[in-house]
């Protein structure tokens, strides 16, 4: 049956409607289940890439007749999403649908049905299944029916809408199902090693995936390679992997490294070369694919002959060209599942060996079953699989625990070079030498082997000479940052082969702690004592399944009191209300820990409400304060040595509580502000007797001059306010609203004058209109004549008709020119050819492909030059391409001739045309007056001028402060010596005094921080300032400092640029910015759709791939930032509401995109981590206040190298 896009879209909409309306509590009816099961994604419906507009728009975009049949359905889909999702969710859902076009090709039922039948037949009955790309859940629903003994299924689906459908479907299953609507790279590490079967139709494509657990780009550079590597981590040793994957995984030489990684860690079981049309009916796609089945084996001695063949490829050729075929497939044609094998092309148009199944796709069942069955009989390790099931099954702990099986340790090797310890190196030389014994060739390609250290060893008391678990650390080869790797010398515990950063290590150690407690051993720990607690290595402890009351914020490592025992929660699953409770080795202090946990939970609940903006009943704060007072009365301060020692047992929150509820003043600990007052920004009624203060507050609160608001703030009447504000405000005749003088007498003053004169004709008696007219007349700019204008071909303000007239004369041919504003691109079309187009203004490079005159004009309009290359024979007789400099230079000369010809042509225009251009220029550009801020009225209460040694502030300082107060930020580009430091200080204080901000933060160079702090104390002696020194920002102290910032009301905080870089940023903001960057890429190319036809469709799909690539790159930059930071609290949670950035040019190198290349001085397009981190912080504040700016940049050189810096700054 052929793929029916119209019916599939209709089925999808019906399923999505049910999923969106499902309340997640009620049970879904069997009728709705059937509807949901008809969902098949949008992989075969490329029309979803078009917007929900009109038929005319779609025709322009190149839509076919078949596409146009889907237009009503696409509109219905968008309307459905808009009705059930907010604006942000709707935008994410639309983007998710577009992304799914690349990968959403759903699996026909025949595949899981046949696979599961053979597994059952061979006595292989999985208990815990993982589906990493679940789609609508065909592998899940069939598994429930095939394996009655199933204990749990975990399903992962990245597409939002598909994930909602999947969740609704899974809710109707009789077994426990956990659904992650996220990418596989975002799934929790606690899933690792917990499953005996991973099965999926995985996505494929040459776009990368970012996962901090995998640093090898051979694995992450292509999504199908990543799914194999990540999938291995999810299954236990002995577990099965069954993937439908692109044929390129095995056939492409470029994927050899990924195949080596896979077969080094898993045994080959079975391979089926599936029909290209396997997913034609379900996904409208024809793509070569394989069903590959493997069995994880972490103790392989080496590769089999078959596996060595699977690593290699052979070159083949047919009438369509050359292609590569896997050597194993080449030698085993019986693996082909289909009734025709022929020469063909793949979905990209490249030559390949095509496999086809004619008629019903279900006809492959018998051959597929035979191939899978024979592979299992020949290669399946039954005992290994049973071991995986024993490791992953969920049982109540038995009284008799198992014993670990010891494996041989690496032999000690002779170190070929002397080990030289650094001055501060604490690891003994023998530990460094022993660490080298664990390294393999892959390790040595990732880390600097001379830096490797063995930092921790876990042994058992019954075999103390055996290194059961070993932890190494070393510096990464490229970044010079420390990474970590765990090695196991026991059969039952296996780790990923990847090196990891500190945050991933913490999760791995938590999982390892739970694993070790499952075995009947007392453990001996040697090494870094700071890691011993994380491993929970204490002899004779029992870990029991328990279900104490799980609060939403509980996580692994949380200390609780359960059944009169004090212990730690592990394997916390709040969703399923499950956890493991591990009693502390030393019991006692029960009353202490009951008091502590009550205090902790009260604080965490209160702060969560403050952070989310929920209206807080102050009785909760009073209760929290009382709990704290009672605790201190009975046990002393939280941070006393005795209490600190006990509280730190709370691995999850102990340090947070110690640093959140008390702050250190001098040598004493005192109560934090959050116990007695809100530390979150709150709207308060503003009262003042100064109309100018009311004006500043009105501009910030309302964004305008709001006389009603100012009446309430001052108690004055509107008439009194207008009189007392005098020349600080003017009435704009057009909007009939009041504006500040600097606003009204700036901007497009020519247009404002015209409007004022017109309105005054109808209202000649209005004195305020007359007053505004007289004021606007005085600031009119002088007209610039045509002769003084500097024209350049391609300037966007010049009407297109002038360019077409020039082109007609240039080519002596009718020519049309279209300008696409969203892409900032010109398209030139000529209606015929002649010598001007084909020769005089054309260039034929050595490659032989002529660039004609109309293309050269496009380059001239865009001020670019074509780049030509040609092929030569390089080293090893391989062809390479080199620049055709002669053709490039010739093109440059001809483009310059065109550009110069345009300016000559303009001089010959009739006077009427010249006058028209002159008028257009002056009306467009020479009509603006720069806004000037007058802050002379400000009095700065509390400013101690005497201590500062000044009689008065500079006028520039007052004006800058007034500008910052009005706009909640500014760029202050004062030169050295004009007092930027004091400008920051007075602006921060005034913003705080007027209630515009609550907790400002000043950032400065390390060399300037002490001077700024000293000046602040002189200027405002009573100000409450936090200015940590260098010693206060060590890794062990700065997390406490972050909590002191969060939980106390400071007048100002002063940090260095580097200290600021250590503050983690909000993950939500980071995600939004990544999406905004991706949106920019889409907007840059959007207008190309207007070209129509197949070109447009290819570009649309190429755009989605480019966006995926950019997403991986941006996340990689983010990862580099995060490695430098502390976890547990981020910038958004600290309550900071304004940034003053001194020497702001240090943050100017932000990432950007441009179509211009090979242009000197553009700067680094990838940008700096420092600038990206600043962007995250600024966007956090802008989102919080729904306002522009929220930051004040101060620099004497805001733009120093390139105009790119101006674009990035604004």
CSV table of N, CA and C in Angstrom, one decimal, residues 954-1083:
chain,number,residue,atom,x,y,z
A,954,UNK,N,31.3,65.5,38.2
A,954,UNK,CA,31.4,66.0,36.8
A,954,UNK,C,30.0,66.0,36.2
A,955,UNK,N,29.8,66.9,35.2
A,955,UNK,CA,28.5,66.9,34.5
A,955,UNK,C,28.3,65.6,33.8
A,956,UNK,N,29.4,65.1,33.2
A,956,UNK,CA,29.3,63.8,32.5
A,956,UNK,C,28.8,62.7,33.4
A,957,UNK,N,29.3,62.7,34.7
A,957,UNK,CA,28.9,61.7,35.6
A,957,UNK,C,27.4,61.8,35.9
A,958,UNK,N,26.9,63.0,36.2
A,958,UNK,CA,25.5,63.2,36.5
A,958,UNK,C,24.6,62.8,35.3
A,959,UNK,N,25.0,63.2,34.1
A,959,UNK,CA,24.3,62.8,32.9
A,959,UNK,C,24.2,61.3,32.7
A,960,UNK,N,25.4,60.7,32.9
A,960,UNK,CA,25.5,59.2,32.7
A,960,UNK,C,24.6,58.5,33.7
A,961,UNK,N,24.6,59.0,35.0
A,961,UNK,CA,23.7,58.4,36.0
A,961,UNK,C,22.3,58.5,35.7
A,962,UNK,N,21.9,59.7,35.2
A,962,UNK,CA,20.5,59.9,34.8
A,962,UNK,C,20.1,59.0,33.6
A,963,UNK,N,21.0,58.8,32.7
A,963,UNK,CA,20.7,57.9,31.6
A,963,UNK,C,20.5,56.5,32.1
A,964,UNK,N,21.3,56.1,33.0
A,964,UNK,CA,21.2,54.7,33.5
A,964,UNK,C,19.9,54.5,34.3
A,965,UNK,N,19.5,55.5,35.1
A,965,UNK,CA,18.3,55.5,35.8
A,965,UNK,C,17.1,55.4,34.9
A,966,UNK,N,17.1,56.2,33.9
A,966,UNK,CA,15.9,56.2,32.9
A,966,UNK,C,15.8,54.9,32.2
A,967,UNK,N,16.9,54.3,31.8
A,967,UNK,CA,16.8,53.2,30.8
A,967,UNK,C,17.1,51.8,31.5
A,968,UNK,N,17.4,51.8,32.8
A,968,UNK,CA,17.9,50.6,33.4
A,968,UNK,C,19.1,50.0,32.7
A,969,UNK,N,20.0,50.9,32.4
A,969,UNK,CA,21.3,50.5,31.8
A,969,UNK,C,21.7,51.4,30.7
A,970,UNK,N,23.0,51.3,30.2
A,970,UNK,CA,23.5,52.1,29.2
A,970,UNK,C,24.9,51.7,28.8
A,971,UNK,N,25.4,52.2,27.7
A,971,UNK,CA,26.8,52.1,27.4
A,971,UNK,C,27.5,53.4,27.7
A,972,UNK,N,28.4,53.4,28.7
A,972,UNK,CA,29.1,54.6,29.1
A,972,UNK,C,30.5,54.5,28.5
A,973,UNK,N,30.8,55.3,27.5
A,973,UNK,CA,32.1,55.2,26.8
A,973,UNK,C,33.0,56.4,27.2
A,974,UNK,N,33.0,56.8,28.4
A,974,UNK,CA,33.8,57.9,28.8
A,974,UNK,C,35.3,57.6,28.7
A,975,UNK,N,36.1,58.5,28.4
A,975,UNK,CA,37.5,58.3,28.3
A,975,UNK,C,38.1,58.2,29.7
A,976,UNK,N,39.4,57.7,29.7
A,976,UNK,CA,40.1,57.6,31.0
A,976,UNK,C,40.2,59.0,31.7
A,977,UNK,N,39.9,59.1,33.0
A,977,UNK,CA,40.0,60.3,33.7
A,977,UNK,C,38.7,61.0,33.9
A,978,UNK,N,37.6,60.5,33.3
A,978,UNK,CA,36.3,61.1,33.5
A,978,UNK,C,35.5,60.5,34.6
A,979,UNK,N,36.1,59.6,35.4
A,979,UNK,CA,35.5,59.1,36.6
A,979,UNK,C,34.4,58.0,36.4
A,980,UNK,N,34.7,57.0,35.6
A,980,UNK,CA,33.8,55.9,35.4
A,980,UNK,C,33.5,55.1,36.7
A,981,UNK,N,34.5,55.0,37.6
A,981,UNK,CA,34.3,54.3,38.8
A,981,UNK,C,33.2,55.0,39.7
A,982,UNK,N,33.3,56.3,39.9
A,982,UNK,CA,32.3,57.0,40.7
A,982,UNK,C,30.9,57.0,39.9
A,983,UNK,N,30.9,57.0,38.6
A,983,UNK,CA,29.7,56.9,37.9
A,983,UNK,C,28.9,55.6,38.2
A,984,UNK,N,29.7,54.5,38.2
A,984,UNK,CA,29.1,53.2,38.6
A,984,UNK,C,28.5,53.3,40.0
A,985,UNK,N,29.2,53.8,40.9
A,985,UNK,CA,28.8,53.8,42.3
A,985,UNK,C,27.6,54.6,42.5
A,986,UNK,N,27.6,55.8,42.0
A,986,UNK,CA,26.4,56.7,42.2
A,986,UNK,C,25.2,56.1,41.5
A,987,UNK,N,25.4,55.6,40.3
A,987,UNK,CA,24.2,55.0,39.6
A,987,UNK,C,23.7,53.8,40.3
A,988,UNK,N,24.5,52.9,40.8
A,988,UNK,CA,24.1,51.7,41.6
A,988,UNK,C,23.3,52.2,42.8
A,989,UNK,N,23.8,53.1,43.5
A,989,UNK,CA,23.2,53.6,44.8
A,989,UNK,C,21.8,54.2,44.5
A,990,UNK,N,21.8,55.1,43.5
A,990,UNK,CA,20.5,55.7,43.1
A,990,UNK,C,19.5,54.7,42.7
A,991,UNK,N,19.9,53.8,41.9
A,991,UNK,CA,18.9,52.7,41.4
A,991,UNK,C,18.4,51.9,42.6
A,992,UNK,N,19.3,51.7,43.6
A,992,UNK,CA,18.8,51.0,44.8
A,992,UNK,C,17.9,51.9,45.6
A,993,UNK,N,18.3,53.2,45.8
A,993,UNK,CA,17.5,54.1,46.6
A,993,UNK,C,16.1,54.3,46.0
A,994,UNK,N,16.0,54.3,44.7
A,994,UNK,CA,14.7,54.5,44.0
A,994,UNK,C,13.9,53.2,43.9
A,995,UNK,N,14.5,52.1,44.3
A,995,UNK,CA,13.8,50.9,44.2
A,995,UNK,C,13.8,50.3,42.8
A,996,UNK,N,14.6,50.8,41.9
A,996,UNK,CA,14.7,50.3,40.5
A,996,UNK,C,15.3,49.0,40.5
A,997,UNK,N,16.4,48.8,41.3
A,997,UNK,CA,17.0,47.5,41.5
A,997,UNK,C,17.1,47.2,43.0
A,998,UNK,N,17.4,45.9,43.2
A,998,UNK,CA,17.5,45.4,44.6
A,998,UNK,C,18.9,45.0,45.0
A,999,UNK,N,19.6,44.4,44.1
A,999,UNK,CA,20.9,43.9,44.4
A,999,UNK,C,21.9,44.0,43.2
A,1000,UNK,N,22.5,45.2,43.0
A,1000,UNK,CA,23.4,45.4,41.9
A,1000,UNK,C,24.7,44.8,42.0
A,1001,UNK,N,25.3,44.4,40.9
A,1001,UNK,CA,26.6,43.8,40.9
A,1001,UNK,C,27.6,44.6,40.0
A,1002,UNK,N,28.8,44.9,40.5
A,1002,UNK,CA,29.8,45.6,39.8
A,1002,UNK,C,30.9,44.6,39.4
A,1003,UNK,N,31.3,44.5,38.1
A,1003,UNK,CA,32.3,43.6,37.7
A,1003,UNK,C,33.5,44.5,37.2
A,1004,UNK,N,34.7,44.1,37.6
A,1004,UNK,CA,35.9,44.9,37.3
A,1004,UNK,C,37.1,44.1,37.1
A,1005,UNK,N,38.1,44.6,36.6
A,1005,UNK,CA,39.4,43.9,36.5
A,1005,UNK,C,39.9,43.7,37.9
A,1006,UNK,N,40.7,42.6,38.0
A,1006,UNK,CA,41.2,42.2,39.3
A,1006,UNK,C,42.0,43.3,39.9
A,1007,UNK,N,42.8,44.1,39.0
A,1007,UNK,CA,43.6,45.1,39.5
A,1007,UNK,C,42.9,46.3,40.1
A,1008,UNK,N,41.6,46.4,39.7
A,1008,UNK,CA,40.8,47.6,40.0
A,1008,UNK,C,39.8,47.4,41.2
A,1009,UNK,N,39.6,46.1,41.5
A,1009,UNK,CA,38.5,45.8,42.5
A,1009,UNK,C,38.7,46.5,43.8
A,1010,UNK,N,39.9,46.5,44.4
A,1010,UNK,CA,40.2,47.1,45.7
A,1010,UNK,C,39.9,48.6,45.7
A,1011,UNK,N,40.3,49.2,44.6
A,1011,UNK,CA,40.2,50.7,44.5
A,1011,UNK,C,38.7,51.0,44.4
A,1012,UNK,N,37.9,50.2,43.6
A,1012,UNK,CA,36.5,50.5,43.5
A,1012,UNK,C,35.8,50.3,44.8
A,1013,UNK,N,36.2,49.2,45.6
A,1013,UNK,CA,35.6,49.0,46.9
A,1013,UNK,C,35.9,50.1,47.8
A,1014,UNK,N,37.1,50.6,47.8
A,1014,UNK,CA,37.5,51.7,48.7
A,1014,UNK,C,36.8,52.9,48.4
A,1015,UNK,N,36.6,53.2,47.1
A,1015,UNK,CA,35.9,54.4,46.7
A,1015,UNK,C,34.4,54.3,47.1
A,1016,UNK,N,33.8,53.1,47.0
A,1016,UNK,CA,32.4,53.0,47.3
A,1016,UNK,C,32.3,53.2,48.8
A,1017,UNK,N,33.2,52.7,49.7
A,1017,UNK,CA,33.1,53.0,51.1
A,1017,UNK,C,33.2,54.4,51.4
A,1018,UNK,N,34.1,55.1,50.7
A,1018,UNK,CA,34.2,56.6,50.9
A,1018,UNK,C,33.0,57.3,50.5
A,1019,UNK,N,32.4,57.0,49.3
A,1019,UNK,CA,31.3,57.7,48.8
A,1019,UNK,C,30.0,57.5,49.7
A,1020,UNK,N,29.8,56.2,50.1
A,1020,UNK,CA,28.7,55.9,50.9
A,1020,UNK,C,29.1,55.0,52.1
A,1021,UNK,N,29.5,55.7,53.2
A,1021,UNK,CA,30.1,54.9,54.3
A,1021,UNK,C,29.2,53.9,54.9
A,1022,UNK,N,27.9,54.1,54.8
A,1022,UNK,CA,26.9,53.2,55.4
A,1022,UNK,C,26.5,52.1,54.5
A,1023,UNK,N,27.0,52.1,53.3
A,1023,UNK,CA,26.5,51.0,52.3
A,1023,UNK,C,27.0,49.6,52.8
A,1024,UNK,N,26.1,48.7,52.5
A,1024,UNK,CA,26.4,47.3,52.9
A,1024,UNK,C,26.9,46.6,51.6
A,1025,UNK,N,28.3,46.4,51.6
A,1025,UNK,CA,28.9,46.0,50.3
A,1025,UNK,C,29.6,44.6,50.6
A,1026,UNK,N,29.5,43.7,49.6
A,1026,UNK,CA,30.2,42.4,49.6
A,1026,UNK,C,31.2,42.5,48.5
A,1027,UNK,N,32.5,42.4,48.9
A,1027,UNK,CA,33.6,42.4,47.9
A,1027,UNK,C,34.6,41.4,48.3
A,1028,UNK,N,34.3,40.1,47.9
A,1028,UNK,CA,35.2,39.0,48.3
A,1028,UNK,C,36.6,39.2,47.8
A,1029,UNK,N,37.6,38.8,48.5
A,1029,UNK,CA,39.0,38.8,48.1
A,1029,UNK,C,39.3,37.6,47.3
A,1030,UNK,N,40.5,37.5,46.8
A,1030,UNK,CA,41.0,36.4,46.0
A,1030,UNK,C,40.9,35.1,46.8
A,1031,UNK,N,41.2,35.2,48.1
A,1031,UNK,CA,41.2,34.0,48.9
A,1031,UNK,C,39.8,33.5,49.2
A,1032,UNK,N,38.9,34.4,49.1
A,1032,UNK,CA,37.5,34.0,49.4
A,1032,UNK,C,36.8,33.3,48.2
A,1033,UNK,N,37.6,33.2,47.1
A,1033,UNK,CA,37.0,32.7,45.9
A,1033,UNK,C,37.6,31.4,45.4
A,1034,UNK,N,38.3,30.7,46.4
A,1034,UNK,CA,38.8,29.4,46.1
A,1034,UNK,C,37.7,28.4,45.9
A,1035,UNK,N,37.9,27.3,45.2
A,1035,UNK,CA,36.9,26.3,45.0
A,1035,UNK,C,36.1,25.9,46.2
A,1036,UNK,N,36.8,25.8,47.3
A,1036,UNK,CA,36.2,25.3,48.6
A,1036,UNK,C,35.4,26.3,49.2
A,1037,UNK,N,35.6,27.6,48.9
A,1037,UNK,CA,34.9,28.7,49.6
A,1037,UNK,C,33.8,29.4,48.8
A,1038,UNK,N,34.0,29.3,47.4
A,1038,UNK,CA,33.1,30.2,46.6
A,1038,UNK,C,31.6,29.7,46.6
A,1039,UNK,N,31.4,28.4,46.8
A,1039,UNK,CA,30.0,28.0,46.8
A,1039,UNK,C,29.3,28.6,48.1
A,1040,UNK,N,30.0,28.7,49.2
A,1040,UNK,CA,29.4,29.4,50.4
A,1040,UNK,C,29.2,30.8,50.0
A,1041,UNK,N,30.1,31.4,49.3
A,1041,UNK,CA,29.9,32.8,48.9
A,1041,UNK,C,28.7,33.0,48.1
A,1042,UNK,N,28.5,32.1,47.1
A,1042,UNK,CA,27.3,32.2,46.3
A,1042,UNK,C,26.0,32.2,47.1
A,1043,UNK,N,26.0,31.4,48.1
A,1043,UNK,CA,24.8,31.3,48.9
A,1043,UNK,C,24.7,32.6,49.8
A,1044,UNK,N,25.8,33.1,50.2
A,1044,UNK,CA,25.7,34.4,51.0
A,1044,UNK,C,25.2,35.5,50.1
A,1045,UNK,N,25.6,35.5,48.8
A,1045,UNK,CA,25.0,36.5,47.9
A,1045,UNK,C,23.5,36.3,47.7
A,1046,UNK,N,23.1,35.1,47.6
A,1046,UNK,CA,21.7,34.7,47.4
A,1046,UNK,C,20.8,35.1,48.5
A,1047,UNK,N,21.2,34.8,49.7
A,1047,UNK,CA,20.3,34.8,50.9
A,1047,UNK,C,20.5,36.1,51.8
A,1048,UNK,N,21.1,37.1,51.2
A,1048,UNK,CA,21.3,38.4,52.0
A,1048,UNK,C,21.0,39.6,51.1
A,1049,UNK,N,20.6,40.7,51.7
A,1049,UNK,CA,20.3,41.9,50.9
A,1049,UNK,C,21.4,42.8,51.0
A,1050,UNK,N,22.2,42.8,49.9
A,1050,UNK,CA,23.4,43.7,49.8
A,1050,UNK,C,23.1,44.9,49.0
A,1051,UNK,N,23.7,46.1,49.4
A,1051,UNK,CA,23.5,47.3,48.6
A,1051,UNK,C,24.3,47.2,47.3
A,1052,UNK,N,25.4,46.5,47.3
A,1052,UNK,CA,26.1,46.2,46.1
A,1052,UNK,C,27.1,45.1,46.3
A,1053,UNK,N,27.4,44.3,45.3
A,1053,UNK,CA,28.4,43.3,45.3
A,1053,UNK,C,29.4,43.6,44.2
A,1054,UNK,N,30.7,43.4,44.6
A,1054,UNK,CA,31.8,43.8,43.7
A,1054,UNK,C,32.6,42.5,43.4
A,1055,UNK,N,32.7,42.1,42.2
A,1055,UNK,CA,33.5,40.9,41.8
A,1055,UNK,C,34.4,41.2,40.7
A,1056,UNK,N,35.5,40.4,40.5
A,1056,UNK,CA,36.3,40.5,39.3
A,1056,UNK,C,35.7,39.8,38.1
A,1057,UNK,N,36.2,40.1,37.0
A,1057,UNK,CA,35.7,39.4,35.8
A,1057,UNK,C,35.8,37.9,35.9
A,1058,UNK,N,37.0,37.5,36.4
A,1058,UNK,CA,37.2,36.1,36.5
A,1058,UNK,C,36.3,35.4,37.5
A,1059,UNK,N,36.1,36.1,38.6
A,1059,UNK,CA,35.2,35.5,39.7
A,1059,UNK,C,33.8,35.4,39.1
A,1060,UNK,N,33.3,36.4,38.3
A,1060,UNK,CA,32.0,36.3,37.7
A,1060,UNK,C,31.9,35.1,36.8
A,1061,UNK,N,33.0,34.8,36.1
A,1061,UNK,CA,33.0,33.7,35.2
A,1061,UNK,C,32.8,32.3,35.9
A,1062,UNK,N,33.0,32.3,37.2
A,1062,UNK,CA,32.8,31.0,37.9
A,1062,UNK,C,31.4,30.8,38.3
A,1063,UNK,N,30.5,31.8,38.2
A,1063,UNK,CA,29.1,31.6,38.6
A,1063,UNK,C,28.4,30.9,37.5
A,1064,UNK,N,27.8,29.7,37.8
A,1064,UNK,CA,27.0,29.0,36.8
A,1064,UNK,C,25.8,29.8,36.3
A,1065,UNK,N,25.5,29.7,35.0
A,1065,UNK,CA,24.4,30.4,34.4
A,1065,UNK,C,23.1,29.5,34.3
A,1066,UNK,N,22.0,30.1,34.2
A,1066,UNK,CA,20.7,29.3,34.2
A,1066,UNK,C,20.7,28.4,32.9
A,1067,UNK,N,20.5,27.1,33.1
A,1067,UNK,CA,20.3,26.2,32.0
A,1067,UNK,C,19.2,26.6,31.1
A,1068,UNK,N,18.1,27.1,31.6
A,1068,UNK,CA,16.9,27.5,30.8
A,1068,UNK,C,17.3,28.7,29.9
A,1069,UNK,N,18.0,29.6,30.4
A,1069,UNK,CA,18.5,30.8,29.6
A,1069,UNK,C,19.4,30.3,28.5
A,1070,UNK,N,20.3,29.4,28.8
A,1070,UNK,CA,21.3,28.9,27.9
A,1070,UNK,C,20.5,28.2,26.7
A,1071,UNK,N,19.5,27.4,27.1
A,1071,UNK,CA,18.7,26.7,26.0
A,1071,UNK,C,18.0,27.7,25.1
A,1072,UNK,N,17.5,28.8,25.7
A,1072,UNK,CA,16.8,29.8,24.9
A,1072,UNK,C,17.7,30.5,24.0
A,1073,UNK,N,18.9,30.8,24.4
A,1073,UNK,CA,19.9,31.5,23.6
A,1073,UNK,C,20.3,30.6,22.4
A,1074,UNK,N,20.6,29.3,22.7
A,1074,UNK,CA,20.9,28.4,21.7
A,1074,UNK,C,19.8,28.4,20.6
A,1075,UNK,N,18.5,28.4,21.1
A,1075,UNK,CA,17.4,28.4,20.1
A,1075,UNK,C,17.4,29.6,19.3
A,1076,UNK,N,17.7,30.8,20.0
A,1076,UNK,CA,17.7,32.1,19.3
A,1076,UNK,C,18.7,32.1,18.2
A,1077,UNK,N,19.9,31.5,18.5
A,1077,UNK,CA,21.0,31.4,17.5
A,1077,UNK,C,20.5,30.6,16.3
A,1078,UNK,N,19.9,29.5,16.6
A,1078,UNK,CA,19.4,28.6,15.5
A,1078,UNK,C,18.3,29.3,14.7
A,1079,UNK,N,17.5,30.1,15.4
A,1079,UNK,CA,16.5,30.9,14.7
A,1079,UNK,C,17.1,31.9,13.8
A,1080,UNK,N,18.2,32.5,14.2
A,1080,UNK,CA,18.9,33.5,13.4
A,1080,UNK,C,19.4,32.8,12.1
A,1081,UNK,N,19.9,31.6,12.2
A,1081,UNK,CA,20.4,30.9,11.0
A,1081,UNK,C,19.2,30.7,10.1
A,1082,UNK,N,18.0,30.3,10.6
A,1082,UNK,CA,16.9,30.0,9.8
A,1082,UNK,C,16.4,31.3,9.1
A,1083,UNK,N,16.4,32.4,9.9
A,1083,UNK,CA,16.0,33.7,9.3
A,1083,UNK,C,16.9,34.1,8.2
